Tab-separated table of C-alpha atoms in Angstrom:
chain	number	residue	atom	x	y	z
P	1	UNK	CA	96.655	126.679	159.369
P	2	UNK	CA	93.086	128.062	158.954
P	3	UNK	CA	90.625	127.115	160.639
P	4	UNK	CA	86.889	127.551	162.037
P	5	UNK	CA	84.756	127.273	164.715
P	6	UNK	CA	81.523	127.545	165.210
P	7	UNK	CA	79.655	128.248	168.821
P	8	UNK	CA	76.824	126.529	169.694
P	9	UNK	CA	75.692	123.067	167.368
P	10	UNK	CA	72.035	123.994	167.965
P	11	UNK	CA	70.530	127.292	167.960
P	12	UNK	CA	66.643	127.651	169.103
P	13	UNK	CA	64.719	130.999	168.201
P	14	UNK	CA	61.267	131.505	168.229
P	15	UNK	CA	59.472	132.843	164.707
P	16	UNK	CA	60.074	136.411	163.704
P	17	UNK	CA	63.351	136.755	166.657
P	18	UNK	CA	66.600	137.706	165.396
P	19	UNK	CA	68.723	134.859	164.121
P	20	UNK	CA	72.557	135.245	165.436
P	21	UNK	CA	74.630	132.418	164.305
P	22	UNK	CA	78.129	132.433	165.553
P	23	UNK	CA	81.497	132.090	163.123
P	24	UNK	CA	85.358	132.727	164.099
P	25	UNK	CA	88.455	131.317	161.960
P	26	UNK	CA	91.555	131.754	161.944
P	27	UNK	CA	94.005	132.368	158.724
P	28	UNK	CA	97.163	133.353	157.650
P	29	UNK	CA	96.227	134.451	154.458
P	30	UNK	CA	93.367	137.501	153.715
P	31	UNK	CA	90.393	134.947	154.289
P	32	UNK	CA	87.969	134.318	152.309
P	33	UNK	CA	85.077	133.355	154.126
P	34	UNK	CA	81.189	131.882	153.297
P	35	UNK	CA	78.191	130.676	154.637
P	36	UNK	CA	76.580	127.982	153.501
P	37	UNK	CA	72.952	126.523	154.165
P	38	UNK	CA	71.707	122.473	154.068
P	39	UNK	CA	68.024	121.822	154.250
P	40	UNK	CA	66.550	118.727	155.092
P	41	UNK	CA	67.914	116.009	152.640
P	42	UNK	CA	69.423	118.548	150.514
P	43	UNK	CA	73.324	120.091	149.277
P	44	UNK	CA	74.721	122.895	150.514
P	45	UNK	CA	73.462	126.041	149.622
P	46	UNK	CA	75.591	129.424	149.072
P	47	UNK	CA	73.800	131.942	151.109
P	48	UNK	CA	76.858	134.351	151.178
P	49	UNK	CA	80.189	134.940	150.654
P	50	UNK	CA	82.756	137.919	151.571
P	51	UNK	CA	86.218	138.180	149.605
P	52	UNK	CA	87.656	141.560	150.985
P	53	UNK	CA	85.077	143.832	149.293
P	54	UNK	CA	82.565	145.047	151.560
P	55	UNK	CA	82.802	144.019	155.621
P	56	UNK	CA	78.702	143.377	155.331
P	57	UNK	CA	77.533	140.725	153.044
P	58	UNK	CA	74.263	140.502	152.407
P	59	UNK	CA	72.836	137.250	151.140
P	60	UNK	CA	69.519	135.543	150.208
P	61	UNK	CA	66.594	135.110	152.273
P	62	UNK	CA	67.506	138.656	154.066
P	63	UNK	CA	70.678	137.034	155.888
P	64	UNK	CA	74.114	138.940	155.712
P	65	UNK	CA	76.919	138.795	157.902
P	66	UNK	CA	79.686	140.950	158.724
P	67	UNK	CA	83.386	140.657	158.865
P	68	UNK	CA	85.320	142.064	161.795
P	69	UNK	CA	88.862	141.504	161.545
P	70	UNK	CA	89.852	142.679	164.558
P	71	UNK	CA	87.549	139.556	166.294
P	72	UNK	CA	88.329	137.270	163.229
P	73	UNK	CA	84.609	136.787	163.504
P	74	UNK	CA	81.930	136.635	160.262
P	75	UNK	CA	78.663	136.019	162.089
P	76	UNK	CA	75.341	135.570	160.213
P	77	UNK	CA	72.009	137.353	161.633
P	78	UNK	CA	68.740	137.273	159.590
P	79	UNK	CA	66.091	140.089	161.906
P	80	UNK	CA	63.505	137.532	161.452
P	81	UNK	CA	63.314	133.837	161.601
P	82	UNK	CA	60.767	132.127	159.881
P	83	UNK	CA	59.840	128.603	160.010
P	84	UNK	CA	61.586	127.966	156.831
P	85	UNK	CA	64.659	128.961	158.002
P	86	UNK	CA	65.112	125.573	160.293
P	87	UNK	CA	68.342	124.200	159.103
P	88	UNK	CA	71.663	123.679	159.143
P	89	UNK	CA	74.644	126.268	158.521
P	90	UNK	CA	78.004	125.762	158.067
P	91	UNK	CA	80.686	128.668	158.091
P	92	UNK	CA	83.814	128.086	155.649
P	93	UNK	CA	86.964	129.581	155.175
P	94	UNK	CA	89.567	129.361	152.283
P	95	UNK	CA	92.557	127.443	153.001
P	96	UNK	CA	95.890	129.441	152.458
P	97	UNK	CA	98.245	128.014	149.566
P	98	UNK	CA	97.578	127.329	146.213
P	99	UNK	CA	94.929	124.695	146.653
P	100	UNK	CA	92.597	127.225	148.418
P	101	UNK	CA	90.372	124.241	149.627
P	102	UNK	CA	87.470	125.356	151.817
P	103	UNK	CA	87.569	124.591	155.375
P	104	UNK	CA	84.163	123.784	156.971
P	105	UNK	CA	83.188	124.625	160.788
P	106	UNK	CA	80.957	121.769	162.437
P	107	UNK	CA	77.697	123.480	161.689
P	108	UNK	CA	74.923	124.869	163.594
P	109	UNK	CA	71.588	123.464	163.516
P	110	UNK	CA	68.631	126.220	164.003
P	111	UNK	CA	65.849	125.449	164.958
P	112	UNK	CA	62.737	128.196	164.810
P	113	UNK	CA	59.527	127.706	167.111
P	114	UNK	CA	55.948	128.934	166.066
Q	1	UNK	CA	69.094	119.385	135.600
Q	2	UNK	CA	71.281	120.171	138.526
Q	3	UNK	CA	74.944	121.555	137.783
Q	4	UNK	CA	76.438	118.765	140.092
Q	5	UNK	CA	74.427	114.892	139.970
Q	6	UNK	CA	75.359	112.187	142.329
Q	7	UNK	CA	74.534	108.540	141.806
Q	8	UNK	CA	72.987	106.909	143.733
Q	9	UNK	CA	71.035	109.043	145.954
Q	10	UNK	CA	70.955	106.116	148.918
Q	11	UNK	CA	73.092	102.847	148.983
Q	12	UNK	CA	72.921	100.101	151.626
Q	13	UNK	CA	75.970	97.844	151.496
Q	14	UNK	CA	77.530	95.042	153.263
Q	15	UNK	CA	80.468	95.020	155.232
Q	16	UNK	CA	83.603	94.397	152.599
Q	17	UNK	CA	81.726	94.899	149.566
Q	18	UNK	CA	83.652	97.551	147.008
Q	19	UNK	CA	81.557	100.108	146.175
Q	20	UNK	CA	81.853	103.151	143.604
Q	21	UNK	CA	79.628	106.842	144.147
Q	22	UNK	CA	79.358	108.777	140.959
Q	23	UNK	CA	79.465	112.545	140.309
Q	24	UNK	CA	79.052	114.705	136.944
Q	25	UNK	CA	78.778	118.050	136.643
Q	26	UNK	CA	77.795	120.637	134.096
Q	27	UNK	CA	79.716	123.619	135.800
Q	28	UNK	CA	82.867	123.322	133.448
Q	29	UNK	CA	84.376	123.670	136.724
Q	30	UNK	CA	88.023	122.216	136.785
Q	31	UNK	CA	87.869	121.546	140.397
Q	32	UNK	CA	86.264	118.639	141.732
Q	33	UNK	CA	85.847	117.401	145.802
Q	34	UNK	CA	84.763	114.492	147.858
Q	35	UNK	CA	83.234	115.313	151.185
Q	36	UNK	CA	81.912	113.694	153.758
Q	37	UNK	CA	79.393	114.549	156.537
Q	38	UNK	CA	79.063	113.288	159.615
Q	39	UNK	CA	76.558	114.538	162.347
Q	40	UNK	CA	78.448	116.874	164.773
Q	41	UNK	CA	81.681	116.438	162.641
Q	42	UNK	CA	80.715	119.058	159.507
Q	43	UNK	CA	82.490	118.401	156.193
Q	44	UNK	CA	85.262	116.342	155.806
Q	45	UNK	CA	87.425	116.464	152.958
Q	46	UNK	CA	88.601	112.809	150.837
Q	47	UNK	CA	89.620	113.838	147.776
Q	48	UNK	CA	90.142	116.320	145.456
Q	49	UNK	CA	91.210	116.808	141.786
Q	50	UNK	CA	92.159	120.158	139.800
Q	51	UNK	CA	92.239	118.407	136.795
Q	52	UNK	CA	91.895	115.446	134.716
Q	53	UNK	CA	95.854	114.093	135.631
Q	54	UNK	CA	96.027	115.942	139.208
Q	55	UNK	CA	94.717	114.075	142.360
Q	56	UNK	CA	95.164	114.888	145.804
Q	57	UNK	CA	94.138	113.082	149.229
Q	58	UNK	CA	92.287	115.160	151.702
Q	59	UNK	CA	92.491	114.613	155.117
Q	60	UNK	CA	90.684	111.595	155.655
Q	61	UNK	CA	91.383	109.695	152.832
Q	62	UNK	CA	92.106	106.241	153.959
Q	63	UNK	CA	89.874	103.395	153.136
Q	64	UNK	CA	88.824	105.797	150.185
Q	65	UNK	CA	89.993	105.896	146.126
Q	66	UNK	CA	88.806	108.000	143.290
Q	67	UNK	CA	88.866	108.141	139.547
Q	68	UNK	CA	88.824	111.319	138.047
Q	69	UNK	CA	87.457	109.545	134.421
Q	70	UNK	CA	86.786	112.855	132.756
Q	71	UNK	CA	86.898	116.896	133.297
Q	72	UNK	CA	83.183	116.559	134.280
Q	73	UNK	CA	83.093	113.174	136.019
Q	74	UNK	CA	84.960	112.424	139.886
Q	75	UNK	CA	83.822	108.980	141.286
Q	76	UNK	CA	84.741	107.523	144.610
Q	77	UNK	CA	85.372	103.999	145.360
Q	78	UNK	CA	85.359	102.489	148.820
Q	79	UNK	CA	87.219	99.062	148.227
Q	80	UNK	CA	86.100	97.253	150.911
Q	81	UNK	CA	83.321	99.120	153.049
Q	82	UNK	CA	83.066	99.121	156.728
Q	83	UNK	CA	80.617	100.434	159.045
Q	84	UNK	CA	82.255	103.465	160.325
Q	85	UNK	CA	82.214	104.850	156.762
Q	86	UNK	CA	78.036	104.958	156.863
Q	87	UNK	CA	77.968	108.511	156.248
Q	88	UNK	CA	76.573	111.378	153.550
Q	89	UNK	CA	78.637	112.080	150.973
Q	90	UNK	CA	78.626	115.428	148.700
Q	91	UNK	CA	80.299	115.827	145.707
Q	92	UNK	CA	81.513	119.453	145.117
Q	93	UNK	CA	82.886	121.893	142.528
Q	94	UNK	CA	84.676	125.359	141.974
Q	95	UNK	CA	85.949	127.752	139.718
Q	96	UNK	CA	89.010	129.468	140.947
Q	97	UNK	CA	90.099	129.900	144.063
Q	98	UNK	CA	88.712	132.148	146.034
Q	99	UNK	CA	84.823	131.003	144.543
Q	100	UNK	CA	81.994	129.341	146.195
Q	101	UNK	CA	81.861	125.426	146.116
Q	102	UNK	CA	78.238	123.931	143.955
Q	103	UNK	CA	77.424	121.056	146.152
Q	104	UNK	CA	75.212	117.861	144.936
Q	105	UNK	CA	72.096	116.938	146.472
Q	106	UNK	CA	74.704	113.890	148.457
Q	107	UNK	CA	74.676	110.062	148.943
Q	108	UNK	CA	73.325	108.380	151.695
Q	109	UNK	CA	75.261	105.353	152.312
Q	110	UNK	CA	74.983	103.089	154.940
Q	111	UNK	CA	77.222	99.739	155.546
Q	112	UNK	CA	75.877	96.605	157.410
């Protein structure tokens, strides 16, 4: 069954550090895997998505993250945190089968410091 | 207008009332979800529908019903709230598999 975890529920970074959130799944199928962004009393938010193309994705707002198969990892970094980037992120992964539901992780909350 | 509208934004409730969330969308999207968020717990899937006359439970879908009424409208119904479903709720949508979800802006609920 696929699945996903992400380390660490809260991230803290200090403005203009390098933002490293942390994704690995697991899946029996080719995954398809995306990140997804919720600001304060808001929906989710696409910020990227990869579907077997190219390993780095690069998304809005200067994140991307990269798929490594051999770690089964798909990590999102942004170079430089800005204040607007507090928020929370949730990695997803397609479920195998022919309902291809999307499988959230737990979500990391980031936090960014002046 | 946003692609994917729930209704109401924020709903208090008392304990055993029935009570019905509301979601249209203007994707065209055949797919249709019911999630719900809890704080350290992510999303949670209820419900979901690939089409007018297909319904499917998700993996928490007890204490939970829904109505899929038209290809652009998915409501869910909690029969008789209790507290332990005071939660936010998204209704979602997607194309084919394989495609990003378009998420609504949620609904607070909270049962007393």
């Amino acid at each position: 069954a696929q699945s996903v975890t992400q380390l660490g529920s809260h991230v803290s970074v200090s403005e203009g550090a390098l933002v490293l959130l942390r994704c690995n799944y697991s899946s029996s199928v080719p995954p398809y895997l995306f990140w997804y962004v919720q600001y304060p009393n808001q929906g989710l938010q696409l910020l990227l998505k990869y579907t077997s193309a190219a390993t780095l994705v690069k998304g809005i707002n200067d994140f991307e993250a990269e798929f490594k198969k051999s770690e089964t990892s798909f990590h999102l970094t942004k170079p430089s945190a800005h204040m607007s980037d507090a928020a929370e992120y949730f990695c997803a992964v397609r479920e195998g089968g022919s309902q291809g539901n999307l499988i959230f992780g737990k979500g990391t909350k980031l936090s960014v410091k002046p | 207008d946003a692609d994917v509208t729930q209704t109401p934004r924020n709903r208090i409730t008392k304990t055993g009332k029935r009570i019905m969330l509301e979601c249209s969308q203007t994707k065209g999207h055949d797919r249709m979800y019911w999630y719900r968020q809890d704080p350290g717990l992510g999303l949670r899937l209820i419900y979901y529908s690939f089409d007018v006359k297909d319904i499917n439970k998700g993996e928490i879908s007890d204490g939970y019903s829904v109505s899929r009424q038209a290809q652009a409208k998915f409501s869910l119904s909690l029969e008789s709230a209790i507290p332990n479903q005071t939660a936010l709720y998204f209704c979602a949508t997607r194309g084919q598999p394989g495609t990003e979800a378009f998420f609504g802006q949620g609904t607070r609920l909270t049962v007393v």
